[in-house]
PDB file of C-alpha atoms and ligand atoms in Angstrom:
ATOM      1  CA  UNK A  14      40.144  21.528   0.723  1.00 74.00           C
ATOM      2  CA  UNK A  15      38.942  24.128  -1.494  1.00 86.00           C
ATOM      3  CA  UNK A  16      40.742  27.219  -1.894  1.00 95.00           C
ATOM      4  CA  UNK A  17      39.902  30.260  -0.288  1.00 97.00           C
ATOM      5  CA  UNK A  18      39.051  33.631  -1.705  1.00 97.00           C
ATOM      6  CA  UNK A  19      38.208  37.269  -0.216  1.00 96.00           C
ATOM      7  CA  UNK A  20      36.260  39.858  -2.206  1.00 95.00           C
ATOM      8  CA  UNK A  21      39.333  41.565  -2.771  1.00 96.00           C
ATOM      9  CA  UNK A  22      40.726  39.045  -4.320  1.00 97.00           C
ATOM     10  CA  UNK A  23      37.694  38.075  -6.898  1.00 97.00           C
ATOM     11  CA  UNK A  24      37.907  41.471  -7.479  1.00 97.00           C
ATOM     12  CA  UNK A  25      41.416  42.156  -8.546  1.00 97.00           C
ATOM     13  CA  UNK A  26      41.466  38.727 -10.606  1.00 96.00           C
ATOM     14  CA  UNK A  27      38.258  40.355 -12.545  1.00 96.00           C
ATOM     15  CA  UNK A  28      38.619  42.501 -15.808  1.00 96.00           C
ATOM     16  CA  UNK A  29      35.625  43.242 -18.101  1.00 91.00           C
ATOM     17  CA  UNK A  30      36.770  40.527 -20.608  1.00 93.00           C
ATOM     18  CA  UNK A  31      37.009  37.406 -17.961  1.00 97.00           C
ATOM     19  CA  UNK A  32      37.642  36.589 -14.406  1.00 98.00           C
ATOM     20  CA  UNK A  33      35.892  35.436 -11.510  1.00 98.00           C
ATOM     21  CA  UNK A  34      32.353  35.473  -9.563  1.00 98.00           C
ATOM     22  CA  UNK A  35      30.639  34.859  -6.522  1.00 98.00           C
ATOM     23  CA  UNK A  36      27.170  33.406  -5.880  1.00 98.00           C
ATOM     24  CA  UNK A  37      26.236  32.018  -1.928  1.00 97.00           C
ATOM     25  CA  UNK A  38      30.241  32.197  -1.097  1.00 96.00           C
ATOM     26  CA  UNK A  39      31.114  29.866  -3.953  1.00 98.00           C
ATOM     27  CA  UNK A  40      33.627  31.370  -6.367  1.00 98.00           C
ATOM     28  CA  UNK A  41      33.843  30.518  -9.955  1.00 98.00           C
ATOM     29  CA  UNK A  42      35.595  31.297 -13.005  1.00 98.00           C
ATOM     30  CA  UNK A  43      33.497  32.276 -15.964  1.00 98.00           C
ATOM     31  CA  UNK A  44      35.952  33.445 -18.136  1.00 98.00           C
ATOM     32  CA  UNK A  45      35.249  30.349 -20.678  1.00 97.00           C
ATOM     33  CA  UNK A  46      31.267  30.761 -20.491  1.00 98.00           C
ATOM     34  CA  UNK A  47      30.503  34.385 -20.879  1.00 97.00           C
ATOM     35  CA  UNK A  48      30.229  34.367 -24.563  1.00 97.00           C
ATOM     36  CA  UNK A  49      27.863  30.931 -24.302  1.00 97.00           C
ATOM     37  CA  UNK A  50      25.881  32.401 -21.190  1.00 98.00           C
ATOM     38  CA  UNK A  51      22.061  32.217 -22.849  1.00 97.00           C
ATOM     39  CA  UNK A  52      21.601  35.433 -20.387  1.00 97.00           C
ATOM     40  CA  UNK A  53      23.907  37.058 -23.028  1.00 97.00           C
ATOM     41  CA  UNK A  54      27.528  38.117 -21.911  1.00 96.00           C
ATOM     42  CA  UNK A  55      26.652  42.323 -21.230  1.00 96.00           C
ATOM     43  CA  UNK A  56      24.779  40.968 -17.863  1.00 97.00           C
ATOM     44  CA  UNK A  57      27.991  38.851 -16.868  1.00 97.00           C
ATOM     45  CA  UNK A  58      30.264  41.802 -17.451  1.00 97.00           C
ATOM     46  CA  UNK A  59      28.560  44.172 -15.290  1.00 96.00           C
ATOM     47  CA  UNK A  60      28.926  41.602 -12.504  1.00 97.00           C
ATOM     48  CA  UNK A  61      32.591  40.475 -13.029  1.00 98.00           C
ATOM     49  CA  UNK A  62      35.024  40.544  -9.482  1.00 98.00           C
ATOM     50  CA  UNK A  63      31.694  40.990  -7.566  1.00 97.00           C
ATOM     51  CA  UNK A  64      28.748  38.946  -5.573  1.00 97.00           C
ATOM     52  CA  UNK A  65      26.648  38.306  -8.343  1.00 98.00           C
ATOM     53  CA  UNK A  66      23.981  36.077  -5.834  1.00 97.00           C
ATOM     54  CA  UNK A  67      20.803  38.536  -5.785  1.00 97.00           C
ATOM     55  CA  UNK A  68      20.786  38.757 -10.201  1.00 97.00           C
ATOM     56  CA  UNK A  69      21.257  34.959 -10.226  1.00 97.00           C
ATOM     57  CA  UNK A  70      18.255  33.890  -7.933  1.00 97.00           C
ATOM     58  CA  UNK A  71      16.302  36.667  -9.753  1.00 97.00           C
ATOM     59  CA  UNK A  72      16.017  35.408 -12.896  1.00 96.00           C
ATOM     60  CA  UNK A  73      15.616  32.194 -11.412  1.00 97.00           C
ATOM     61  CA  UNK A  74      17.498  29.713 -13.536  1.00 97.00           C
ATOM     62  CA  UNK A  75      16.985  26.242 -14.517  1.00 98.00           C
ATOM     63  CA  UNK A  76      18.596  23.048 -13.047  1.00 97.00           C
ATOM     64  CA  UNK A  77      20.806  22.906 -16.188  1.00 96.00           C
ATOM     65  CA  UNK A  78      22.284  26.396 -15.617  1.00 97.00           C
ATOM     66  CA  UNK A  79      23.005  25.811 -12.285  1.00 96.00           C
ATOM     67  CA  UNK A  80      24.777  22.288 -12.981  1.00 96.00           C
ATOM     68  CA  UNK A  81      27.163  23.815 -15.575  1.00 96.00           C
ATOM     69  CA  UNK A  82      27.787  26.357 -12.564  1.00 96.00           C
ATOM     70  CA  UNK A  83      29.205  23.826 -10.232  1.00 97.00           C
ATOM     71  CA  UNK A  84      31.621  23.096 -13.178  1.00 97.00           C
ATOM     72  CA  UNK A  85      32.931  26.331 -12.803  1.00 98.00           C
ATOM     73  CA  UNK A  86      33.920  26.175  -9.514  1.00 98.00           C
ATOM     74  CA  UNK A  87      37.410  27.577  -8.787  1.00 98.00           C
ATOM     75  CA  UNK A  88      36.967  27.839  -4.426  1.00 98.00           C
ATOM     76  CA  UNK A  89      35.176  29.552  -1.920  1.00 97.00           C
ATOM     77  CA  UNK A  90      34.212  32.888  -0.063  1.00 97.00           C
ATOM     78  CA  UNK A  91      37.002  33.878   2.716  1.00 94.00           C
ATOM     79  CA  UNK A  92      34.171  33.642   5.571  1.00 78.00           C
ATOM     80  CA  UNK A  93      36.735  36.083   7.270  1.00 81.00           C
ATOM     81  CA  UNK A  94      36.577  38.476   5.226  1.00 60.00           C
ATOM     82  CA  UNK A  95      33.023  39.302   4.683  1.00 55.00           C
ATOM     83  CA  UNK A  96      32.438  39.779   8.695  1.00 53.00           C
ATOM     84  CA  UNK A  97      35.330  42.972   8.204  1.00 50.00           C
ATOM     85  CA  UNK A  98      32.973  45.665   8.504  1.00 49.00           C
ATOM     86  CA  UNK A  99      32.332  44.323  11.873  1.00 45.00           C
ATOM     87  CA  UNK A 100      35.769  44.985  12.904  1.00 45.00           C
ATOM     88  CA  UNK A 101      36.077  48.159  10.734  1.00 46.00           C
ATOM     89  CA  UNK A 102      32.938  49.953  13.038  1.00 45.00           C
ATOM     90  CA  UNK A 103      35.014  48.662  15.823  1.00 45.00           C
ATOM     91  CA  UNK A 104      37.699  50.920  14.829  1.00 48.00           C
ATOM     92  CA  UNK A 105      34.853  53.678  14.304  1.00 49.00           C
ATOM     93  CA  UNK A 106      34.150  53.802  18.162  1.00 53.00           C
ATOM     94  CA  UNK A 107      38.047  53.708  19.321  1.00 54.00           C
ATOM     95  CA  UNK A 108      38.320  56.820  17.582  1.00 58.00           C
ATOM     96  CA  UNK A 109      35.365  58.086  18.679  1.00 55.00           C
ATOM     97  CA  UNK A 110      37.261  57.251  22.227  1.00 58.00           C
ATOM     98  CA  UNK A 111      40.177  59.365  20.854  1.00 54.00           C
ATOM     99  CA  UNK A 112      38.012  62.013  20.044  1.00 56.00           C
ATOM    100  CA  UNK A 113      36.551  62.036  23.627  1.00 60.00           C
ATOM    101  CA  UNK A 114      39.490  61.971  25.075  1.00 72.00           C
ATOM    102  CA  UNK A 115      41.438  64.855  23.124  1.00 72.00           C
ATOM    103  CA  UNK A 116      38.637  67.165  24.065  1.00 75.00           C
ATOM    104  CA  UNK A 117      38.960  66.185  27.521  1.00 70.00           C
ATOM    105  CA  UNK A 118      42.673  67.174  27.314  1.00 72.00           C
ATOM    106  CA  UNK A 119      41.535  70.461  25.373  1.00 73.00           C
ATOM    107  CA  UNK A 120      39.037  71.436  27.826  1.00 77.00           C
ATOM    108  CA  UNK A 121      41.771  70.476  30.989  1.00 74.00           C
ATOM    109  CA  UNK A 122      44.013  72.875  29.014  1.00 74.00           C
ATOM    110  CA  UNK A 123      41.885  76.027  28.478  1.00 73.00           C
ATOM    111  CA  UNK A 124      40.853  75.576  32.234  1.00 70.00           C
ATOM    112  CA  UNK A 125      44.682  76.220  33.037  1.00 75.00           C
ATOM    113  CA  UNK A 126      44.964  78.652  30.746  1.00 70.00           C
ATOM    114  CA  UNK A 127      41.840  80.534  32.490  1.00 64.00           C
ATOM    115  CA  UNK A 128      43.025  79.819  36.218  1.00 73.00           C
ATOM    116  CA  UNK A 129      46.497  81.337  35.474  1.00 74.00           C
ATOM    117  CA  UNK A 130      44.532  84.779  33.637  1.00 67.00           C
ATOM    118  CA  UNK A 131      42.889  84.806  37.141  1.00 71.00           C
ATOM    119  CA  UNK A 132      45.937  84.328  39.063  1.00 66.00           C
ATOM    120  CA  UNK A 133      47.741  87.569  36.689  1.00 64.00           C
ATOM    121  CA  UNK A 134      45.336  89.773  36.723  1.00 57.00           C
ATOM    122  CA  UNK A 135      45.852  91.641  39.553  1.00 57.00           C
ATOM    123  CA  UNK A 136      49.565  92.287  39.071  1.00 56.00           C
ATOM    124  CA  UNK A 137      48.762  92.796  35.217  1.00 54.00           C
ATOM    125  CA  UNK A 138      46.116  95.853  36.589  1.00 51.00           C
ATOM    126  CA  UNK A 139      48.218  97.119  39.426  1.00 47.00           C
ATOM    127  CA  UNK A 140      51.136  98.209  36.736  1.00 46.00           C
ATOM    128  CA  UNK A 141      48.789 100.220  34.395  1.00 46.00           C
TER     129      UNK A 141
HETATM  130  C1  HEM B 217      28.035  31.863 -14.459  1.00 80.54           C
HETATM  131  C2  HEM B 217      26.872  31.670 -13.929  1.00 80.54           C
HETATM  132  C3  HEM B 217      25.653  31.553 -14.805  1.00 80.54           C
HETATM  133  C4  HEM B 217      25.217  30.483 -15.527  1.00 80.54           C
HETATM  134  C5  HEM B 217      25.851  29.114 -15.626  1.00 80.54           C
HETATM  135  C6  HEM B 217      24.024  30.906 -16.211  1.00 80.54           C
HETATM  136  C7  HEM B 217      23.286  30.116 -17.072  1.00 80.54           C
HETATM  137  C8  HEM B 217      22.174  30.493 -17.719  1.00 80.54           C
HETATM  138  C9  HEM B 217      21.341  29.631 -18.533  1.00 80.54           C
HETATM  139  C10 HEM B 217      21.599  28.138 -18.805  1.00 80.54           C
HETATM  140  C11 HEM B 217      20.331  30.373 -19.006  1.00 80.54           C
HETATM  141  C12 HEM B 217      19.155  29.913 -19.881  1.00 80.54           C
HETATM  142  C13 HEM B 217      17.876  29.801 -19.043  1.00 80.54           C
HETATM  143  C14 HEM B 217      18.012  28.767 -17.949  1.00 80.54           C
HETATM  144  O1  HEM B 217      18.329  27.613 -18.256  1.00 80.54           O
HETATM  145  O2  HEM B 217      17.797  29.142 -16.757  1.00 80.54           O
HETATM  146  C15 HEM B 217      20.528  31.721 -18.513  1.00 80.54           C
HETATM  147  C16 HEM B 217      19.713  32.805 -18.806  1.00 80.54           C
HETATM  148  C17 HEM B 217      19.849  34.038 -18.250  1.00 80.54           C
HETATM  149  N1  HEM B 217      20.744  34.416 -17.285  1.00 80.54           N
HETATM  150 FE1  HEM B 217      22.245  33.298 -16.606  1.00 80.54          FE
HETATM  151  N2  HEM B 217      23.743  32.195 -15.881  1.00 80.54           N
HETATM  152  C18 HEM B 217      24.719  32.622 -15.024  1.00 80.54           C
HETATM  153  C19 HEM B 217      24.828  33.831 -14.405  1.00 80.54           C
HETATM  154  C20 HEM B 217      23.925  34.845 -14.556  1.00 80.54           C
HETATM  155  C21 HEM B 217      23.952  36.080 -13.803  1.00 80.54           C
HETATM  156  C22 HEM B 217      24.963  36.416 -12.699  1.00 80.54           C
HETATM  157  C23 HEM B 217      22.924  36.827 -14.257  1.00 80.54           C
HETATM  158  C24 HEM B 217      22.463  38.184 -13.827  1.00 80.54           C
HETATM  159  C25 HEM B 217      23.107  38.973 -13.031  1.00 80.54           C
HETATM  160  C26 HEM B 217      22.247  36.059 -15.293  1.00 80.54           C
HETATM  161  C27 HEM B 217      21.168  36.479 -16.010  1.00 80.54           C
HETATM  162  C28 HEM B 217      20.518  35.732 -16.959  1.00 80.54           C
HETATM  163  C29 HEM B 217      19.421  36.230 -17.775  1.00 80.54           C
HETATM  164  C30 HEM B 217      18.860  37.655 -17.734  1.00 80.54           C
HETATM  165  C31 HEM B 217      19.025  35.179 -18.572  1.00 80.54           C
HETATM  166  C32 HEM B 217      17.975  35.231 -19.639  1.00 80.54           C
HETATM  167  C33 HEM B 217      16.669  34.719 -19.155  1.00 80.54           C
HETATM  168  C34 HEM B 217      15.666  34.726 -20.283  1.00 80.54           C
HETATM  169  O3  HEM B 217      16.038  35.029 -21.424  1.00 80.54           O
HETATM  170  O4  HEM B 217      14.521  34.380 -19.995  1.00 80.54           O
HETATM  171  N3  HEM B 217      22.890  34.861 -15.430  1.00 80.54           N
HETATM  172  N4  HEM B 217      21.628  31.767 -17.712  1.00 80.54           N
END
């Protein structure tokens, strides 16, 4: 079984002199390559630690580049991890919930306040 990575993790094993890439969820290691990469090494840089997919189809490289690719295969994309924002805008709406709810308890609270102003003021206007 091939090991698993998450974007995080290709990240933070990434500096601008070596480290890791991703292109459709496959992770490799270029470390060894980027100073052979015809492409020059200035365009690998710039996409070190992240999903480097969209320049890679662009340029649209040969059969040959793409078999010395598979050499550099180190594992794959954490399929878990790229469906987080999902979970992250369901957080979003609880606290939107929260929200709700806290100005519910505001409003309750002013309304008490209000009801016990009316309840005072008589005795409040009766000592003047
Ligand atoms: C590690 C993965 C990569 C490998 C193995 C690789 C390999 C190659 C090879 C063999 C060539 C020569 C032309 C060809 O055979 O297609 C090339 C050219 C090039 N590559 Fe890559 N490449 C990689 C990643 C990338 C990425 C991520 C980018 C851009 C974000 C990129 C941009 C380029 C460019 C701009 C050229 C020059 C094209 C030209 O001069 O016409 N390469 N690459």
């Amino acid at each position: 079984m091939s090991k698993l990575f998450t974007l995080g993790d290709v990240s933070k094993q990434s500096t601008d002199k070596g480290g890791l890439i991703v292109i459709d969820k496959v992770v490799y290691d270029i470390t060894d390559y980027m100073s052979k990469h015809p492409g020059g090494d200035d365009i690998l840089i710039e996409v070190l630690g992240q999903d480097a997919s969209e320049g890679f189809h662009e340029v649209g490289h040969s059969a040959e580049a793409i078999e010395a690719l598979a050499e550099m295969k180190v594992g794959e994309l954490d399929q878990t991890s790229a469906v987080l924002p999902k979970s992250q805008s369901r957080t979003g709406s609880v606290s939107v919930a929260h929200l709700l709810s806290a100005a519910g308890v505001v409003a309750v609270s002013l309304g008490a306040v209000f009801l016990r102003h009316q309840v005072q003021s008589p005795f409040s206007s009766g000592s003047k």
